[in-house]
PDB file of C-alpha atoms and ligand atoms in Angstrom:
ATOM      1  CA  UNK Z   1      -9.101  -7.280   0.750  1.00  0.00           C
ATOM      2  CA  UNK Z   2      -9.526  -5.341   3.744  1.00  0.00           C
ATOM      3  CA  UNK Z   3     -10.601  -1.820   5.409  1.00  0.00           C
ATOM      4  CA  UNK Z   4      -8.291  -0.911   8.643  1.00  0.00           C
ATOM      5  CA  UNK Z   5      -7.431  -4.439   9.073  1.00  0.00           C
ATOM      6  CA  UNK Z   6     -10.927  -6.014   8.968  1.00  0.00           C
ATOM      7  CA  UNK Z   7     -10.133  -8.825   6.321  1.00  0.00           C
ATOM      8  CA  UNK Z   8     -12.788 -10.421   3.973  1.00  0.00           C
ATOM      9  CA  UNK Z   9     -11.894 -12.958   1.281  1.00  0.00           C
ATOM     10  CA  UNK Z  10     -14.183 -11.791  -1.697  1.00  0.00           C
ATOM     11  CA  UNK Z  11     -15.615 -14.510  -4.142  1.00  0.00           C
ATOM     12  CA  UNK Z  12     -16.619 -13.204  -7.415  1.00  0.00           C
ATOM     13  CA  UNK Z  13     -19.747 -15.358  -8.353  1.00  0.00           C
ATOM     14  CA  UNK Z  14     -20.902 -13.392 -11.443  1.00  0.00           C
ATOM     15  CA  UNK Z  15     -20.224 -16.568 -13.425  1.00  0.00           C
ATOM     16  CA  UNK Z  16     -22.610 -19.203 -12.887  1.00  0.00           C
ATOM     17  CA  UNK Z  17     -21.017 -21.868 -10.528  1.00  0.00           C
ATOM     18  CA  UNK Z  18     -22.068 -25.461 -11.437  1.00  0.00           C
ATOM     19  CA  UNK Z  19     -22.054 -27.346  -7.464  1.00  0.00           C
ATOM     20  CA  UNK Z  20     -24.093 -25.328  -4.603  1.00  0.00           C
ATOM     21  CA  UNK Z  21     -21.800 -24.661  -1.927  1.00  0.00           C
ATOM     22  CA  UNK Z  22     -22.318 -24.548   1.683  1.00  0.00           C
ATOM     23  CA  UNK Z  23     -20.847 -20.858   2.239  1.00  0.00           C
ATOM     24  CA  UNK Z  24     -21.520 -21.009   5.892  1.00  0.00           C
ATOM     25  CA  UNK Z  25     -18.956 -24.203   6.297  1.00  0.00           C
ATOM     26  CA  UNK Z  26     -17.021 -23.177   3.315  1.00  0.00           C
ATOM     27  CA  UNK Z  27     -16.475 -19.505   6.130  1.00  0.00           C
ATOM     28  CA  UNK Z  28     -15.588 -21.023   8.757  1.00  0.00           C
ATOM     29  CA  UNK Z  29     -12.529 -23.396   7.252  1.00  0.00           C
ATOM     30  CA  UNK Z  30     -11.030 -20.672   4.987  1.00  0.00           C
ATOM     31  CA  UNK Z  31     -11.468 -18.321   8.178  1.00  0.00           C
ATOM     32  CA  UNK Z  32      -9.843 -21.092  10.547  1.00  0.00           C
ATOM     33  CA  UNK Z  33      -6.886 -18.381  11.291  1.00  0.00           C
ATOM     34  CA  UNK Z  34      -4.488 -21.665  11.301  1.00  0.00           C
ATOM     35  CA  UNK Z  35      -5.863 -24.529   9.095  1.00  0.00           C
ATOM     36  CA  UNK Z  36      -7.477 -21.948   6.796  1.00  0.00           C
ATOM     37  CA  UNK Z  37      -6.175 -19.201   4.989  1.00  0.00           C
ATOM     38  CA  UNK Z  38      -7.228 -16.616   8.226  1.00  0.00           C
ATOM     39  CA  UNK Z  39      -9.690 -13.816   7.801  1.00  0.00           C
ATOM     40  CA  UNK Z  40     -12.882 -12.304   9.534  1.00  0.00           C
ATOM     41  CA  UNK Z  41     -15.506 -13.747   6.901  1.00  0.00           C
ATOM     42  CA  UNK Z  42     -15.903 -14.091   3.224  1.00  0.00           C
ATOM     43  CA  UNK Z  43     -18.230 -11.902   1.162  1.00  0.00           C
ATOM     44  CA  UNK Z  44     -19.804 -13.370  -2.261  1.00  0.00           C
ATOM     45  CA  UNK Z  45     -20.111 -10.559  -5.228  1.00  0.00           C
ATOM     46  CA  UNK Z  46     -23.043 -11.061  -6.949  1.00  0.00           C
ATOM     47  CA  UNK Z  47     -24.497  -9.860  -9.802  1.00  0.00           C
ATOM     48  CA  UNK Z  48     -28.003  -8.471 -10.509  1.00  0.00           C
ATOM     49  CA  UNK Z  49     -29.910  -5.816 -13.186  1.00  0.00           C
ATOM     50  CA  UNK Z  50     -29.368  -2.227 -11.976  1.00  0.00           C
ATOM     51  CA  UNK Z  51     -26.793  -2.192  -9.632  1.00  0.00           C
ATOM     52  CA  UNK Z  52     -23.224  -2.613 -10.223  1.00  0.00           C
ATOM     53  CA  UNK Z  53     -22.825  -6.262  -7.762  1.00  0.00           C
ATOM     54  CA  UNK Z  54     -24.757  -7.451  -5.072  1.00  0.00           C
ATOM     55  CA  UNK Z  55     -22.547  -8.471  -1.604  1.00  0.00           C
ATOM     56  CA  UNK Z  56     -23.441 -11.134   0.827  1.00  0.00           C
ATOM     57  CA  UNK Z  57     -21.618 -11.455   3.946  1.00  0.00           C
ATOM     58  CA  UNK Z  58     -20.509 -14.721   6.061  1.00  0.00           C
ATOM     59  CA  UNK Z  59     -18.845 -14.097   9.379  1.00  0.00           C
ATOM     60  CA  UNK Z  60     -15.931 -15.923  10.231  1.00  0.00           C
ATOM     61  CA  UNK Z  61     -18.500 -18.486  12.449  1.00  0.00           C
ATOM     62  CA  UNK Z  62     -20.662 -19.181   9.027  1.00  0.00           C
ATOM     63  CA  UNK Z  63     -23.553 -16.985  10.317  1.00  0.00           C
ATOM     64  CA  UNK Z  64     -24.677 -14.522   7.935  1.00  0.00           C
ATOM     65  CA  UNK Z  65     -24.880 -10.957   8.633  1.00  0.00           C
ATOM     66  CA  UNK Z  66     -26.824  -8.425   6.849  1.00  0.00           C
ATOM     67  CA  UNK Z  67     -24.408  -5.589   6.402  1.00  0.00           C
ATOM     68  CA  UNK Z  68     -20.195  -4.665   6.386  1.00  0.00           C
ATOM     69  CA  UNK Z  69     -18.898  -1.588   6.323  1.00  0.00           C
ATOM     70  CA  UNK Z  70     -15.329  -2.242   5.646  1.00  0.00           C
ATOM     71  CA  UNK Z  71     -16.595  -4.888   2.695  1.00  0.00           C
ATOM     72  CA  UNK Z  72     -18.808  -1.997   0.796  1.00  0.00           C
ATOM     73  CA  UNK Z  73     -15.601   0.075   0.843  1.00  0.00           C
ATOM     74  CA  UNK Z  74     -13.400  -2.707  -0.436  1.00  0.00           C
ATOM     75  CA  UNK Z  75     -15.860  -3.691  -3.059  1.00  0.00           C
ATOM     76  CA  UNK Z  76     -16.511  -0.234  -3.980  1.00  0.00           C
ATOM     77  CA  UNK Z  77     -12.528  -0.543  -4.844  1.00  0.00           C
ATOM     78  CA  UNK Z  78     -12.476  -3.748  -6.258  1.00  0.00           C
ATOM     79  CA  UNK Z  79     -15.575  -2.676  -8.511  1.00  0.00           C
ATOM     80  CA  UNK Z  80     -13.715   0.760  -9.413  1.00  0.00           C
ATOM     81  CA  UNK Z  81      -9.793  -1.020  -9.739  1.00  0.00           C
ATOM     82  CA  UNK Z  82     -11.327  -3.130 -12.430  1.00  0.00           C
ATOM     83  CA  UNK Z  83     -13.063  -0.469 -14.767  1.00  0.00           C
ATOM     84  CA  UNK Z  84     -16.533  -2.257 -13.851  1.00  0.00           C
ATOM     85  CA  UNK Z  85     -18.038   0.517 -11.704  1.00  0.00           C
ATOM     86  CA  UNK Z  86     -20.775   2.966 -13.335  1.00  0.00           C
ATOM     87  CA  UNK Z  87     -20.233   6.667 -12.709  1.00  0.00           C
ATOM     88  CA  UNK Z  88     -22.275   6.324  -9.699  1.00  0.00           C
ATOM     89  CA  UNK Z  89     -21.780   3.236  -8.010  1.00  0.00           C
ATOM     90  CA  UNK Z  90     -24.569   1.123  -6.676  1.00  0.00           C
ATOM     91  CA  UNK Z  91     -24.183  -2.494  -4.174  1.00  0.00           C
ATOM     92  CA  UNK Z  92     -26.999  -4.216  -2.512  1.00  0.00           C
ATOM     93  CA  UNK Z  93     -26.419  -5.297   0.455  1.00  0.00           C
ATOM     94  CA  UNK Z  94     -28.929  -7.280   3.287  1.00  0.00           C
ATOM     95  CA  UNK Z  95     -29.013  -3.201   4.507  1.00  0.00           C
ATOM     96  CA  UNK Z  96     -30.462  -1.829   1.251  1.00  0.00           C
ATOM     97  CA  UNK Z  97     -29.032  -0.122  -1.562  1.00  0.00           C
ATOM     98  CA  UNK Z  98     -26.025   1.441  -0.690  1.00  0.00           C
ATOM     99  CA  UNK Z  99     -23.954   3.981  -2.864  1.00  0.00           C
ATOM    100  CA  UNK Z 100     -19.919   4.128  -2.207  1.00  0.00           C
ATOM    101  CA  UNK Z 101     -18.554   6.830  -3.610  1.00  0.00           C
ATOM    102  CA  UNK Z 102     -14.206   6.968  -4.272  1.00  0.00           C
ATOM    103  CA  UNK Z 103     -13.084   9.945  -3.065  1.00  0.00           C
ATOM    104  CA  UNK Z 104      -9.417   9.271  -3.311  1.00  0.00           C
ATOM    105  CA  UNK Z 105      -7.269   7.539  -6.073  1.00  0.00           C
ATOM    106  CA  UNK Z 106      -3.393   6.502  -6.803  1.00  0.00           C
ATOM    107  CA  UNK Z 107      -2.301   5.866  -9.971  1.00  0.00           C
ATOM    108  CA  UNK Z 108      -5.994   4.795 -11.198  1.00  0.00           C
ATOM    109  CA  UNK Z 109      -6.850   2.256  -7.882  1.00  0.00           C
ATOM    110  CA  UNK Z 110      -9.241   3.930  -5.336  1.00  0.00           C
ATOM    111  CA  UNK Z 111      -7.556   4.244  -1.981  1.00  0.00           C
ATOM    112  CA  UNK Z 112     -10.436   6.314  -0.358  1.00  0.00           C
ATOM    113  CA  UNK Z 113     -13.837   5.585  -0.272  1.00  0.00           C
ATOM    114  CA  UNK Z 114     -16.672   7.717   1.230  1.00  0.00           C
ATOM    115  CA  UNK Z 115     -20.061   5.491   1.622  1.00  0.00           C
ATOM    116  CA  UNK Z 116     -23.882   7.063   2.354  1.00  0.00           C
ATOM    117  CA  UNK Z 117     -24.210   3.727   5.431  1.00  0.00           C
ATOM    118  CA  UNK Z 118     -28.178   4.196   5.387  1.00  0.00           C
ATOM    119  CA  UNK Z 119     -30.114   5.353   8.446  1.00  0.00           C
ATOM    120  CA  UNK Z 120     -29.155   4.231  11.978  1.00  0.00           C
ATOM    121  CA  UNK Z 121     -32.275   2.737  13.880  1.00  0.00           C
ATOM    122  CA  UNK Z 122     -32.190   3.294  17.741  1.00  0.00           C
ATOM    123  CA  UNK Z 123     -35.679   1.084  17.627  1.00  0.00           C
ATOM    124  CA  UNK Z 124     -35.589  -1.289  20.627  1.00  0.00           C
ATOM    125  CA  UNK Z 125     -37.591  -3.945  18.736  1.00  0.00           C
ATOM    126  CA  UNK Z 126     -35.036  -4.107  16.533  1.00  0.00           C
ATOM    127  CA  UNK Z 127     -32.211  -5.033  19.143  1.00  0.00           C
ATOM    128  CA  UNK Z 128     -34.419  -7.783  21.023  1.00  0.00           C
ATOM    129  CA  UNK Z 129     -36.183  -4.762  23.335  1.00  0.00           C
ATOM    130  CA  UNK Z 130     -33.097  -2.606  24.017  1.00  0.00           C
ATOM    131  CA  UNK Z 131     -33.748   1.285  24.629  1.00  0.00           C
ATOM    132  CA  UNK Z 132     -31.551   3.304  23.740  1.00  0.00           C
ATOM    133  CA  UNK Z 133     -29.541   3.312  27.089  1.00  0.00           C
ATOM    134  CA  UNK Z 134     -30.215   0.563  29.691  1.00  0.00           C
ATOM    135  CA  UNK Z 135     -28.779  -0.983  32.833  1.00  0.00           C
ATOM    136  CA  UNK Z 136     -28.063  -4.706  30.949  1.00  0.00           C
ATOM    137  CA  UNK Z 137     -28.161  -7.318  34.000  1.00  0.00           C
ATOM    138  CA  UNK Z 138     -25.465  -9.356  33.265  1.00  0.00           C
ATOM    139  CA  UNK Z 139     -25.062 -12.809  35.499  1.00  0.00           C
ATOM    140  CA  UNK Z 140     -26.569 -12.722  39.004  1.00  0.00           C
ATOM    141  CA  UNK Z 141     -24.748  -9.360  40.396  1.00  0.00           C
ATOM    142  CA  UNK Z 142     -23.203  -7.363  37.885  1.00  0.00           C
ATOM    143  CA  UNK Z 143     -25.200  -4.910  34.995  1.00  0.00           C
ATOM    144  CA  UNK Z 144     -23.685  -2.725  32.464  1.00  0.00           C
ATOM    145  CA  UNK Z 145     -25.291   0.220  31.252  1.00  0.00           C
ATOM    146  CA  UNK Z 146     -25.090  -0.192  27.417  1.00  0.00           C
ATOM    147  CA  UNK Z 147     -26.488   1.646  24.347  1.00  0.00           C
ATOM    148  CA  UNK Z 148     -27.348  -0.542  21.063  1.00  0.00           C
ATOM    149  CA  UNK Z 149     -28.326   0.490  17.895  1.00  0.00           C
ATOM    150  CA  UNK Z 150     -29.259  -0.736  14.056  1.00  0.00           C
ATOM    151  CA  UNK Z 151     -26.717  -0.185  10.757  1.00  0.00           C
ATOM    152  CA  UNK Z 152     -28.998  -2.782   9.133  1.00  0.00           C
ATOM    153  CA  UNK Z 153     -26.966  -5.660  11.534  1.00  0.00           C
ATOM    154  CA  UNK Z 154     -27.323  -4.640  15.857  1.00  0.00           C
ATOM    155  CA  UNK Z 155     -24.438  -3.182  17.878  1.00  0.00           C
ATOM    156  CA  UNK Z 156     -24.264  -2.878  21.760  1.00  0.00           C
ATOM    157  CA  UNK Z 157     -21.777   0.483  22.651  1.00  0.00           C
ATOM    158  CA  UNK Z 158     -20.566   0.619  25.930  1.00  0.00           C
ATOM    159  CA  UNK Z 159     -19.400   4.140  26.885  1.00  0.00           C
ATOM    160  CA  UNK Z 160     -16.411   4.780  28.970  1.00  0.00           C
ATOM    161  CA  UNK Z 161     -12.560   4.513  29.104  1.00  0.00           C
ATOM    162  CA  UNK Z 162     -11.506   1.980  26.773  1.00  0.00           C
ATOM    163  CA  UNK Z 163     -11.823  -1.912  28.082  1.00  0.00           C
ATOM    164  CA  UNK Z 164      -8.497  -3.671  27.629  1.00  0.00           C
ATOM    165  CA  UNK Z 165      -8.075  -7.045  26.124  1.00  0.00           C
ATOM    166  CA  UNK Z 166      -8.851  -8.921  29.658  1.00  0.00           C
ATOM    167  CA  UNK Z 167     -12.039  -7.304  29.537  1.00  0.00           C
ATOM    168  CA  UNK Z 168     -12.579  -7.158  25.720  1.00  0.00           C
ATOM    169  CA  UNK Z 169     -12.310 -10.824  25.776  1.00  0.00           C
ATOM    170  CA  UNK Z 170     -14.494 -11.282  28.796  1.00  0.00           C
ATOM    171  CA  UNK Z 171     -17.130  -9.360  28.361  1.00  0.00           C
ATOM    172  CA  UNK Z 172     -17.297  -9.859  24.598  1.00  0.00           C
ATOM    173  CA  UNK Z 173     -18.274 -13.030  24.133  1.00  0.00           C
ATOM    174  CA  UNK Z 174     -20.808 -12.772  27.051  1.00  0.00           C
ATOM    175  CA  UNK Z 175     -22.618  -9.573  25.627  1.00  0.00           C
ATOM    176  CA  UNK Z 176     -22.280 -10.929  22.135  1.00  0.00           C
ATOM    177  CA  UNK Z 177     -24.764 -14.064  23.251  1.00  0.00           C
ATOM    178  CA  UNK Z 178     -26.723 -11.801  26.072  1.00  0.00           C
ATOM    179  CA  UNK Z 179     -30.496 -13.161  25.794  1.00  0.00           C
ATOM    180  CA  UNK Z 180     -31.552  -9.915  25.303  1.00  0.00           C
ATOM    181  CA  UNK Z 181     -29.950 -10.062  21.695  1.00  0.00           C
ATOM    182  CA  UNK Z 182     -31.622 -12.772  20.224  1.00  0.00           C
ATOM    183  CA  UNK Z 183     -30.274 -12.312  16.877  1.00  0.00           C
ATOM    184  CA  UNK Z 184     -26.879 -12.163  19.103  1.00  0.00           C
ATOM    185  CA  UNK Z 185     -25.232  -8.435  18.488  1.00  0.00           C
ATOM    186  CA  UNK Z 186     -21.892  -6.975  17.833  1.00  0.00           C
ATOM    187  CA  UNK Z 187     -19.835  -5.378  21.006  1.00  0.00           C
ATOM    188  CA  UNK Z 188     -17.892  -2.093  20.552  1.00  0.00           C
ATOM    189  CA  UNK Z 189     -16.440  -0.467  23.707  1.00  0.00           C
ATOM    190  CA  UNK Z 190     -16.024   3.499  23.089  1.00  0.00           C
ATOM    191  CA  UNK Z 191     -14.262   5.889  24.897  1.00  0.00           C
ATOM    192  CA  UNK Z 192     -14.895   9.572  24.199  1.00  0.00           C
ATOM    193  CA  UNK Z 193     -11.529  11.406  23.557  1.00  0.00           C
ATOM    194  CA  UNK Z 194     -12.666  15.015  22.484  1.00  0.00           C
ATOM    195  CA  UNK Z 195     -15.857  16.665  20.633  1.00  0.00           C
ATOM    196  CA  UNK Z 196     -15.199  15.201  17.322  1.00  0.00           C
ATOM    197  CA  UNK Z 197     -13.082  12.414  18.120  1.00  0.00           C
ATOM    198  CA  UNK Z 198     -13.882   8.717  19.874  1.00  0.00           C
ATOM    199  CA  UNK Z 199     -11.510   5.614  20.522  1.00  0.00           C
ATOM    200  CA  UNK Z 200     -13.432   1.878  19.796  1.00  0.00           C
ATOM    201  CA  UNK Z 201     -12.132  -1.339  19.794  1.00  0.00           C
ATOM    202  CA  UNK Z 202     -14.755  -4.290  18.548  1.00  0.00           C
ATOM    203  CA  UNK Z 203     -15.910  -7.991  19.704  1.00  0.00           C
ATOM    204  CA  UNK Z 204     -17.976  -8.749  16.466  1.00  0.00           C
ATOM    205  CA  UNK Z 205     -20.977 -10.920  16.217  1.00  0.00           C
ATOM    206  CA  UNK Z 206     -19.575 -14.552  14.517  1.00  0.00           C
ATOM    207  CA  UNK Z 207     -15.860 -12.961  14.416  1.00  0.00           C
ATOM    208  CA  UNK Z 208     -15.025 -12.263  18.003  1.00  0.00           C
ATOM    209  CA  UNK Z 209     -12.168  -9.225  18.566  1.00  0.00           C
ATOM    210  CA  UNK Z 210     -11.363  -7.373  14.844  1.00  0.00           C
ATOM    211  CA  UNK Z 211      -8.960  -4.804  14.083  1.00  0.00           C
ATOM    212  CA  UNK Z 212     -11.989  -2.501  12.291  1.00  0.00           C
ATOM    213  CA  UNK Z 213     -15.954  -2.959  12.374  1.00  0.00           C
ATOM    214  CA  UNK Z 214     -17.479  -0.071   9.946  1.00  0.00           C
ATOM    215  CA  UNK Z 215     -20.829  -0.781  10.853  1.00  0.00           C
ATOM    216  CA  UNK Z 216     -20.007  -0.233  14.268  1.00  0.00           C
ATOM    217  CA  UNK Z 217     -18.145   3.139  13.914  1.00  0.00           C
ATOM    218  CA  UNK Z 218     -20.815   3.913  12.122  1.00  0.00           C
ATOM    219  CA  UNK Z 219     -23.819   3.374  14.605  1.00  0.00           C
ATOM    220  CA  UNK Z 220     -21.320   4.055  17.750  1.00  0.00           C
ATOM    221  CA  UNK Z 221     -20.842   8.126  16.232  1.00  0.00           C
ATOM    222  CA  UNK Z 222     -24.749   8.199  15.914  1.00  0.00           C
ATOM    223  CA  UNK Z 223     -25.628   7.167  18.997  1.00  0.00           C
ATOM    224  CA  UNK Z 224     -22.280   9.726  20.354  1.00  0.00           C
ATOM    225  CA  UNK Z 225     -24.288  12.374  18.445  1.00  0.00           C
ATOM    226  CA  UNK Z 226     -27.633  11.270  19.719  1.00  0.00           C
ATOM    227  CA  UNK Z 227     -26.625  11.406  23.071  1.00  0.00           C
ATOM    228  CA  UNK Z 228     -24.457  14.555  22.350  1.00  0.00           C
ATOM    229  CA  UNK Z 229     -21.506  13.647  23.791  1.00  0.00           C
ATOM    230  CA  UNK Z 230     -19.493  14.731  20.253  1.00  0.00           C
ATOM    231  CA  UNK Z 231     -20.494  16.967  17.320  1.00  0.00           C
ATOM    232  CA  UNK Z 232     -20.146  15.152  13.875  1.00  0.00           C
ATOM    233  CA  UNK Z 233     -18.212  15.193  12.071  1.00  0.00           C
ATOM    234  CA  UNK Z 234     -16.269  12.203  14.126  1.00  0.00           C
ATOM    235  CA  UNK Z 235     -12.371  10.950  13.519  1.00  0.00           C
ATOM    236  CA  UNK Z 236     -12.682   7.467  14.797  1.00  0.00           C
ATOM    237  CA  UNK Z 237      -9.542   5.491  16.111  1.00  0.00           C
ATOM    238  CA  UNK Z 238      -9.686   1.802  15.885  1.00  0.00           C
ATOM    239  CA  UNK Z 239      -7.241  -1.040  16.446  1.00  0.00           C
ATOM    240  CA  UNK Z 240      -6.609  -1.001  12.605  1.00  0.00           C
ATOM    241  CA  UNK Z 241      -6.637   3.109  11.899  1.00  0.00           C
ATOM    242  CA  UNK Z 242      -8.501   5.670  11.883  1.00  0.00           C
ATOM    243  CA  UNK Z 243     -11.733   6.496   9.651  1.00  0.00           C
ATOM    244  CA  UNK Z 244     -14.294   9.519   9.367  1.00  0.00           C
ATOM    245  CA  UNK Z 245     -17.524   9.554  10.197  1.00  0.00           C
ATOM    246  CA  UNK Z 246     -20.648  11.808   9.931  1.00  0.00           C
ATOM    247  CA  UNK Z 247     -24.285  12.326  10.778  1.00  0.00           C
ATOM    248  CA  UNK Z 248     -26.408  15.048  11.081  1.00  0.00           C
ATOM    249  CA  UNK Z 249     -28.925  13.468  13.225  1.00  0.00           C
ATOM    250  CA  UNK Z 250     -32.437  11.975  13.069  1.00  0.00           C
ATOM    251  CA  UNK Z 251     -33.793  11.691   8.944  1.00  0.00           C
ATOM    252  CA  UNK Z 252     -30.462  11.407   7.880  1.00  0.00           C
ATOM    253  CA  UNK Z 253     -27.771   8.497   6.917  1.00  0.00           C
ATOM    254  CA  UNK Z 254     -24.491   8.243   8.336  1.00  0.00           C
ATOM    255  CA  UNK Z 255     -21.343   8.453   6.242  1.00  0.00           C
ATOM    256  CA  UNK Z 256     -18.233   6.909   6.724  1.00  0.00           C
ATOM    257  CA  UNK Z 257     -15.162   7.604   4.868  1.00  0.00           C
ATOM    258  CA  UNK Z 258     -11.836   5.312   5.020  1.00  0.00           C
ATOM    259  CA  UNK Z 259      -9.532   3.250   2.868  1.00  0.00           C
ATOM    260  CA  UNK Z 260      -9.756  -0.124   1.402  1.00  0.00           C
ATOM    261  CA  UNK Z 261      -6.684  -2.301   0.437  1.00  0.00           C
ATOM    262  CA  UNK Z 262      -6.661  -4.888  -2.392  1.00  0.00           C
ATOM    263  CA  UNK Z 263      -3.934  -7.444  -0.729  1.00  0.00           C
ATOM    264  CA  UNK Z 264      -3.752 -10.400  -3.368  1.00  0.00           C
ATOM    265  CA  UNK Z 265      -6.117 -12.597  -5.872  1.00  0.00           C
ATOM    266  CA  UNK Z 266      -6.079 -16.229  -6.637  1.00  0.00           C
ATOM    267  CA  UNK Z 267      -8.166 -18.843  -7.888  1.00  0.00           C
ATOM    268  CA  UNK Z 268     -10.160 -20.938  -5.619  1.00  0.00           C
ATOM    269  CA  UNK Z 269     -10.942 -24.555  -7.014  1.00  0.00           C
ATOM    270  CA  UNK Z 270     -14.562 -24.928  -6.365  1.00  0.00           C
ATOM    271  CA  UNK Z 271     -14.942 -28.006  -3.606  1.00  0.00           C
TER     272      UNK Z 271
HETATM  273  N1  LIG B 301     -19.877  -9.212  12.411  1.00  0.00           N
HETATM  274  C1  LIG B 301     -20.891  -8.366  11.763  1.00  0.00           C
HETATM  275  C2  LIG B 301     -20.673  -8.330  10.231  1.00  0.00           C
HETATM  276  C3  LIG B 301     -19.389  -7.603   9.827  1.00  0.00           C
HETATM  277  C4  LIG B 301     -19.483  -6.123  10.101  1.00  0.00           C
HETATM  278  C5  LIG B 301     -18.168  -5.363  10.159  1.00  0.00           C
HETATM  279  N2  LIG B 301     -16.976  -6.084   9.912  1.00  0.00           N
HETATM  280  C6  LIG B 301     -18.224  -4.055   9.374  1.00  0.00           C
HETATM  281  O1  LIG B 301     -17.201  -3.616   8.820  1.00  0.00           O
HETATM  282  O2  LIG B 301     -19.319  -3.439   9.371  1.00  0.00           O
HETATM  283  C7  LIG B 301     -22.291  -8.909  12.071  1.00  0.00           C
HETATM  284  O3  LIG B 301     -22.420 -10.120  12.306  1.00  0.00           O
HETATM  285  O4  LIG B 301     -23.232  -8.103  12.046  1.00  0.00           O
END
């Protein structure tokens, strides 16, 4: 499945599964975009009392992250499609308990899905010391000024006319492994294109350059708000589409509301 391009193959481990598998290597060859099938990561559905499924992510590098936007949505679906959603649907995540809500249906599959993301953290520990807005040294002679914040999993935002892909794939993989990040850190460049409305494109932590990152729209609009350079709510436009997004500053959670597409299922024999 994926949401605005940002593809995930989804395991569904509520049966028991006999051999312990190394997900981390088992990510990283189905996510091989040429000797694999191709995708950004793989998320595991899990089951576990009082919530509908638990979801654990693996980037396409085998690192584990703690949260995905774009995933919650397309579970939320994949839950709903299949009758096996309660009325109010719950998924923990590494970022909490999280409650998608669908919003949108054709003929009985959800096609919109509106999600509460949880509470965006703009605490420096949390990003390996990072205020909110700082000159990042970068190399001997060149700094950025960059803005990072916390969806559960850390984002760097760079503000400013929108990098192209010689840049994107420059600066990317640098920022991504900056040693202020020690947990590393996702890289969204964001342009500012009216008061409710920003352009991003993404270099994700473990997946490089993606089409979508929801947990990056999502912490990119707060910090726009934060630093009120656009009034929520916020039409994002990504490489893969455009999504909504909405916060009403400090105390409360940040919504985001796009599609999710189911694109096939299959059986995967267990290695
Ligand atoms: N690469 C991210 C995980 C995927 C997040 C993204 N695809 C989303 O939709 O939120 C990280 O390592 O934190």
């Amino acid at each position: 499945m994926h949401g605005l391009g940002n593809d995930y193959l989804y395991f569904d481990l509520r049966e028991p599964i006999a051999t312990a598998v190394d997900w981390a290597a088992l990510s990283r060859q189905i996510c091989d975009r040429h000797f694999g099938v191709g995708a950004d990561g793989i998320i595991l559905i899990g089951e576990m009392p009082g919530v509908d499924a638990t979801m654990r992510i693996f980037n396409a590098d085998g690192s584990e992250s703690e949260m995905c936007g774009n995933g919650l949505r397309a579970l939320a679906k994949w839950l709903y499609d299949r009758g096996l959603a309660g009325s109010k649907q719950v998924i923990a995540t590494g970022a909490g308990n999280l409650e998608p809500e669908v919003v949108e249906t054709q003929a009985g599959r959800a096609t919109l899905i509106r999600v509460n993301m949880g509470h965006p953290s703009f605490d420096a520990a949390n990003l390996g010391g990072s205020p909110l807005i700082e000159d990042l040294l970068i190399g001997e002679d060149y700094s950025l000024v960059c803005s990072a914040v916390s969806m559960g999993n850390p984002h760097l935002v760079v503000f400013g006319p929108l990098w192209d892909d010689d840049r994107l794939y420059r600066l990317g993989p640098v920022l991504e492994r900056h040693p202020r990040f020690p947990d590393r850190i996702n890289v969204h460049t964001v342009e500012i294109t009216g008061k409710n409305q920003l352009a991003m494109r993404h270099w994700e932590r473990g997946a490089g350059p993606t089409l979508a990152c929801g947990t990056g729209v999502a912490g990119a609009t707060a910090l726009a708000v934060r630093l009120d350079r656009v009034t929520s709510p916020v039409t994002v436009e990504v490489p893969g589409g455009q999504i909504m997004a909405e916060w009403n500053g400090p105390g409360t959670p940040v919504y985001l509301t796009g599609p999710a597409e189911e694109v096939f299922e299959g059986f995967f024999p267990w290695p």
